[in-house]
Short mmCIF file of C-alpha atoms and ligand atoms in Angstrom, two decimals:
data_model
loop_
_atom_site.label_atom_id
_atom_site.label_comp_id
_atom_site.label_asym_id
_atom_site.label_seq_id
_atom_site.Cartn_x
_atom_site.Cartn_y
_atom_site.Cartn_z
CA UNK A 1 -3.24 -1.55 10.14
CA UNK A 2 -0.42 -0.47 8.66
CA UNK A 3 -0.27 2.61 6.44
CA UNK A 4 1.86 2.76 3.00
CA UNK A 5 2.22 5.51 0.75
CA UNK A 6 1.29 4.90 -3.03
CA UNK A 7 3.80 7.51 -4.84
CA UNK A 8 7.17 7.66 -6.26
CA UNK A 9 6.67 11.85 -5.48
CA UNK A 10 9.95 11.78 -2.99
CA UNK A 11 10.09 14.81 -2.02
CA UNK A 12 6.57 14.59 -0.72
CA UNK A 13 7.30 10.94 1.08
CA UNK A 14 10.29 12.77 2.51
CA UNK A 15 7.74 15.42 4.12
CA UNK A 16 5.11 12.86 4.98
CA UNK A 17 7.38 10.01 6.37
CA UNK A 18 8.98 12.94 8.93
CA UNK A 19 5.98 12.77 10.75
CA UNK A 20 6.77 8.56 11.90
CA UNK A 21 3.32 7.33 10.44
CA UNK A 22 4.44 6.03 7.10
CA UNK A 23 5.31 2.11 7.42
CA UNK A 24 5.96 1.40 3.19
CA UNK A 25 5.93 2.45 0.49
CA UNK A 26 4.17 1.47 -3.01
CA UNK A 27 4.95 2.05 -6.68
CA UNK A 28 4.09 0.80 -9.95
CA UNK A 29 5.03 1.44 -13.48
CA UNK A 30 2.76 4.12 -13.93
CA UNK A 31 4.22 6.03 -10.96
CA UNK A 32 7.11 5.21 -12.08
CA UNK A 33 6.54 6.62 -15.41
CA UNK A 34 5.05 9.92 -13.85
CA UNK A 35 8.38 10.38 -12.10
CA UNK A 36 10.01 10.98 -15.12
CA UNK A 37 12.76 9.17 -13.48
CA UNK A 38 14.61 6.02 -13.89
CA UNK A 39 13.34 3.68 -11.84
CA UNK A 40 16.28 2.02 -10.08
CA UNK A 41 17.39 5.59 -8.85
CA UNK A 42 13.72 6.42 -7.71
CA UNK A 43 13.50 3.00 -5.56
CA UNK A 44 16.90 3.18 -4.28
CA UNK A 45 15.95 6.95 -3.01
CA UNK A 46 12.63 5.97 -1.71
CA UNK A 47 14.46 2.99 0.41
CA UNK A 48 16.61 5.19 2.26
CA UNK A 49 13.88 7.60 3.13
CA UNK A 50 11.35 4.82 4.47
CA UNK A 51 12.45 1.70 6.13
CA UNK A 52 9.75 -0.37 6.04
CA UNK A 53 8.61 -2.29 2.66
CA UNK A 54 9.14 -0.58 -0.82
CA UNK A 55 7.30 -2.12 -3.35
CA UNK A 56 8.94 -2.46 -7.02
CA UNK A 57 7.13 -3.84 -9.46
CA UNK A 58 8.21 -6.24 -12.67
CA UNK A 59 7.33 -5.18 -16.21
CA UNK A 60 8.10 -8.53 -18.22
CA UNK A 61 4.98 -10.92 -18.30
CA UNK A 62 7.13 -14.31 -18.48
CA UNK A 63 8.25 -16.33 -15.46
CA UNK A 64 11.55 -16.32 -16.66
CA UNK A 65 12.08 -12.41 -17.44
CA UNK A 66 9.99 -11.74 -13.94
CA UNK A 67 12.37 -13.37 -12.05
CA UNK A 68 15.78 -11.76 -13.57
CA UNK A 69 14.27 -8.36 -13.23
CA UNK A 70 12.87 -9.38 -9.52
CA UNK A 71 16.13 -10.21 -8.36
CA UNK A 72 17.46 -6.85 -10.03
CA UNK A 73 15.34 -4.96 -8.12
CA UNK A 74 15.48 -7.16 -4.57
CA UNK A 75 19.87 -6.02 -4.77
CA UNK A 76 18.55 -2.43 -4.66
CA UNK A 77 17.56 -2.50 -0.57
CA UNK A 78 17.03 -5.10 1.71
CA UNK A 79 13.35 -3.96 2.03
CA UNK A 80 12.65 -4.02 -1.66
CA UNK A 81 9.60 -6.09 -1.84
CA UNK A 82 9.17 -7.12 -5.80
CA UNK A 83 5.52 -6.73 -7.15
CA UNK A 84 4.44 -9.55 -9.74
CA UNK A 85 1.28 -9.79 -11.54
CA UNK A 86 -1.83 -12.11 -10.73
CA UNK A 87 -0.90 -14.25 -13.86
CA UNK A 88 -0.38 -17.72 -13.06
CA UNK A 89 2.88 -16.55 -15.06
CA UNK A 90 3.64 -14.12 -11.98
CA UNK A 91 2.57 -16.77 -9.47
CA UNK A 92 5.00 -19.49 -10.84
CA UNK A 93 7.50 -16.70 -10.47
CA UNK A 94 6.37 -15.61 -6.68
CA UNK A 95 7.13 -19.44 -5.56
CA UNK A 96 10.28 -19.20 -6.66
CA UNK A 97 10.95 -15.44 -4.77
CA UNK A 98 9.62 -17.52 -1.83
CA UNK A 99 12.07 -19.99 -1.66
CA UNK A 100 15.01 -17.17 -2.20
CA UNK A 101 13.94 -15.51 0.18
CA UNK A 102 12.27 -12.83 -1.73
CA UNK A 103 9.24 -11.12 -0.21
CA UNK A 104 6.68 -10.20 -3.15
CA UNK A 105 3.75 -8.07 -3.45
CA UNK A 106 1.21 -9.74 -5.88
CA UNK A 107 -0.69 -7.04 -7.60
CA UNK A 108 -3.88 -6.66 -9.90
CA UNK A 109 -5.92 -8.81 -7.15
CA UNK A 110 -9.76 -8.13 -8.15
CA UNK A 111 -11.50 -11.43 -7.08
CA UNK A 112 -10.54 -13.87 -3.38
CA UNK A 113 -9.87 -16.79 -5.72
CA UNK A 114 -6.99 -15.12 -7.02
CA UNK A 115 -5.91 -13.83 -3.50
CA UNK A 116 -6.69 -17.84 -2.61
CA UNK A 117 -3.66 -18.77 -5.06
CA UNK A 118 -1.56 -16.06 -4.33
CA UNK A 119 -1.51 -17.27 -0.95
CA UNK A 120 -1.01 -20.62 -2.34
CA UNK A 121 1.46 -19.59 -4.04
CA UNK A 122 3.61 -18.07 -0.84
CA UNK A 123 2.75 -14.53 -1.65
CA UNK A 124 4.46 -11.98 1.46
CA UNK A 125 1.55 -9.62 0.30
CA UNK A 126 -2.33 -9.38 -1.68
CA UNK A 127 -3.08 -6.06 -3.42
CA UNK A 128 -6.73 -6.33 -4.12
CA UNK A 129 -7.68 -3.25 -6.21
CA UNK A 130 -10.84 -1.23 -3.81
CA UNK A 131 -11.32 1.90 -6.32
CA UNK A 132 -11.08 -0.09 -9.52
CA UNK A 133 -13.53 -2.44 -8.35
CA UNK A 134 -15.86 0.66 -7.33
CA UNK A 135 -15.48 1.54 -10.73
CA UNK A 136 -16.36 -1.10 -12.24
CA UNK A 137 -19.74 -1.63 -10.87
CA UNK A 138 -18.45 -4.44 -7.64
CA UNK A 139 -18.14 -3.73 -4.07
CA UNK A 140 -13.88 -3.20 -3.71
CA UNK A 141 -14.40 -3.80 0.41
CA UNK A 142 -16.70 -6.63 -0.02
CA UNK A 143 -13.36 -8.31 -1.43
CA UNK A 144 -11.21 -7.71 1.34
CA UNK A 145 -14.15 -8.79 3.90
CA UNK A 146 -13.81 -12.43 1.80
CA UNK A 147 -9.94 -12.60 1.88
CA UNK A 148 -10.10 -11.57 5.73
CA UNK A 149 -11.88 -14.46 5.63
CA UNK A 150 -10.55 -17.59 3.60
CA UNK A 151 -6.94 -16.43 4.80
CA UNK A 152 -8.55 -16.78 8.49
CA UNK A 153 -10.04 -20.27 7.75
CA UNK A 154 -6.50 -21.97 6.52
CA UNK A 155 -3.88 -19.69 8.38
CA UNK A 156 -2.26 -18.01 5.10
CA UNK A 157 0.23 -15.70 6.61
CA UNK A 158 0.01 -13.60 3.26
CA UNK A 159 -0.91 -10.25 4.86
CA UNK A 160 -4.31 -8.00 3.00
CA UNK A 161 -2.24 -4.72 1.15
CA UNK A 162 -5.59 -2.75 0.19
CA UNK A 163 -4.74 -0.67 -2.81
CA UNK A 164 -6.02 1.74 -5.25
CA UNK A 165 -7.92 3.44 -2.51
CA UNK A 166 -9.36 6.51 -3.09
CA UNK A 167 -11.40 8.05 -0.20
CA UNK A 168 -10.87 8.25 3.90
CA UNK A 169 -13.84 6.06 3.78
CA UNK A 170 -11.77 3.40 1.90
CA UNK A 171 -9.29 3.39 4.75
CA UNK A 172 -11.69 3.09 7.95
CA UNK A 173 -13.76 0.20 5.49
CA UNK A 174 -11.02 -1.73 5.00
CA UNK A 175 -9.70 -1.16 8.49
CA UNK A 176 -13.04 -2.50 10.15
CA UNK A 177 -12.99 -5.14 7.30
CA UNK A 178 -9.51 -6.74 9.14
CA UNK A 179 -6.63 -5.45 6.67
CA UNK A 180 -3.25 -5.81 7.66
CA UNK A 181 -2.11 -3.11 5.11
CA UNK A 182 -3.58 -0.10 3.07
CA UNK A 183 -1.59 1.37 0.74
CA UNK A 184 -2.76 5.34 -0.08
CA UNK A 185 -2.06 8.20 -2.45
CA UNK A 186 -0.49 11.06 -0.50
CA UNK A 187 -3.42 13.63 -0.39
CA UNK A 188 -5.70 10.19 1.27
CA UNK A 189 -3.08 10.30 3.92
CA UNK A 190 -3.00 13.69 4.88
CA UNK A 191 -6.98 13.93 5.10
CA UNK A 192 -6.58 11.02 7.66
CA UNK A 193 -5.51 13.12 10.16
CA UNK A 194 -8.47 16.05 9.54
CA UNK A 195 -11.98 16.72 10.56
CA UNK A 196 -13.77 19.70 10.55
CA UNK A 197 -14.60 19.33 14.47
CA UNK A 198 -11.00 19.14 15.16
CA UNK A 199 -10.47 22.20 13.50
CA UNK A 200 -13.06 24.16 14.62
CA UNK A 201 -12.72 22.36 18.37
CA UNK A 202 -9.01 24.25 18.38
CA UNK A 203 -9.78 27.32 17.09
CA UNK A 204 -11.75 27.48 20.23
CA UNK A 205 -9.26 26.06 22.39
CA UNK A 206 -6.91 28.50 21.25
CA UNK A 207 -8.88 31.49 21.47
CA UNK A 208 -10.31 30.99 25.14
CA UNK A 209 -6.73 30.32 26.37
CA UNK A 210 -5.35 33.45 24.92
CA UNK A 211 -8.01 35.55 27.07
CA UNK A 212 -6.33 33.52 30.07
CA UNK A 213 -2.54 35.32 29.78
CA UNK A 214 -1.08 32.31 30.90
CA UNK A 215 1.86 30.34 29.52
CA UNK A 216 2.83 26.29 30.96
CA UNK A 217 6.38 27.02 30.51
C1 E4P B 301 -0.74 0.02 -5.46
O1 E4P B 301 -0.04 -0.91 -5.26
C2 E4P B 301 -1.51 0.18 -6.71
O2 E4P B 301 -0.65 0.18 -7.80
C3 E4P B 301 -2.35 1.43 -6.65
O3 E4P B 301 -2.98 1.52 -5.40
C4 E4P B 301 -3.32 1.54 -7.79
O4 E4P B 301 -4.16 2.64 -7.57
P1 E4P B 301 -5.06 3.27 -8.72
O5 E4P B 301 -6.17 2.33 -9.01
O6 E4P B 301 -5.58 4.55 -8.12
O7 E4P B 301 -4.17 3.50 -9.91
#
């Protein structure tokens, strides 16, 4: 499963991304808006930091306006990936990315009958929405169980981007639950690689070889 980083904090993708784990990159207007940044500059630095896919997303709500500002943001990197809206607005506008060659991340997924027509609709990537789903009384990793599922039964390439996750739990559900993507905010990333064990295992470790005096090199 490939691991993205939900954040338009680069100095902290910068540090994170160093360590070869990060694959992409999310934003969305209110990241944007909590970089206090413009958001052109912001993308274009967070595409040079991280190869893989960078995720912009549209603010106009009509086909017409999604698509200008789509293809505004698509000339800022080749691995721009323009997020849309599950409107059937935004998914008129993904068909069209599709045949330019766009790739699009359709965003604001909550039920599989919406990830059924973004697929339809040639969609590069599903965000279903875990946490706000949790929070709203549903089961968020019950929905990516069902995508896994109807994508499986009529080969939709569209690949599962789990989103608005909020706990390591998330992660290893939505891993088990056949996700090809999750996309996390920085502090779920960094408690990926912790356990208490660990810590406590090489504390240990450490301490027993000391009494040794030896060195390997
Ligand atoms: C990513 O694409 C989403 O915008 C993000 O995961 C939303 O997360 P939130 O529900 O914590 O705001």
């Amino acid at each position: 499963m490939q691991l993205f980083l939900d954040t338009t904090d680069t100095a902290e993708l910068k540090a994170l991304a160093a360590g070869g784990l990060v694959d992409g990159v999310t934003t969305n207007p209110t990241l944007i808006a909590k970089s206090g940044r413009p958001m052109l500059e912001v993308i274009a630095e967070i595409c040079a930091i991280v190869e893989g896919p960078v995720s912009a997303e549209v603010a106009a709500v009509q086909t017409e306006a999604m698509l200008a500002e789509g293809r505004r943001l698509a000339a800022v990197a080749s691995n721009v990936v323009v997020k849309v809206p599950l409107t059937s607005e935004g998914l008129a506008a993904v068909q069209v990315f599709a045949q330019e060659g766009i790739a699009t991340n359709v965003t604001l997924c909550f039920s599989a009958v919406q990830a059924l027509m973004a697929a339809k609709a040639g969609a590069t990537y599903i965000s279903p929405f875990i946490g706000r789903l949790d929070d709203y009384g549903s089961d968020g990793v019950s929905l990516i169980h069902d995508i896994r599922t109807i994508y499986d039964n009529y080969g939709f390439d569209t690949e599962i981007l789990s989103a608005s996750i909020r706990t390591v739990e998330h992660v290893k559900a939505v891993a088990i639950a056949g996700s090809d993507c999750a996309t996390l905010p920085p502090a779920v990333f960094k408690a990926l690689f912790k356990h208490p064990l660990t810590e406590k295992g090489l504390e240990q470790f450490m301490s027993d070889w000391a009494k040794t005096g030896q060195s390997i090199l």
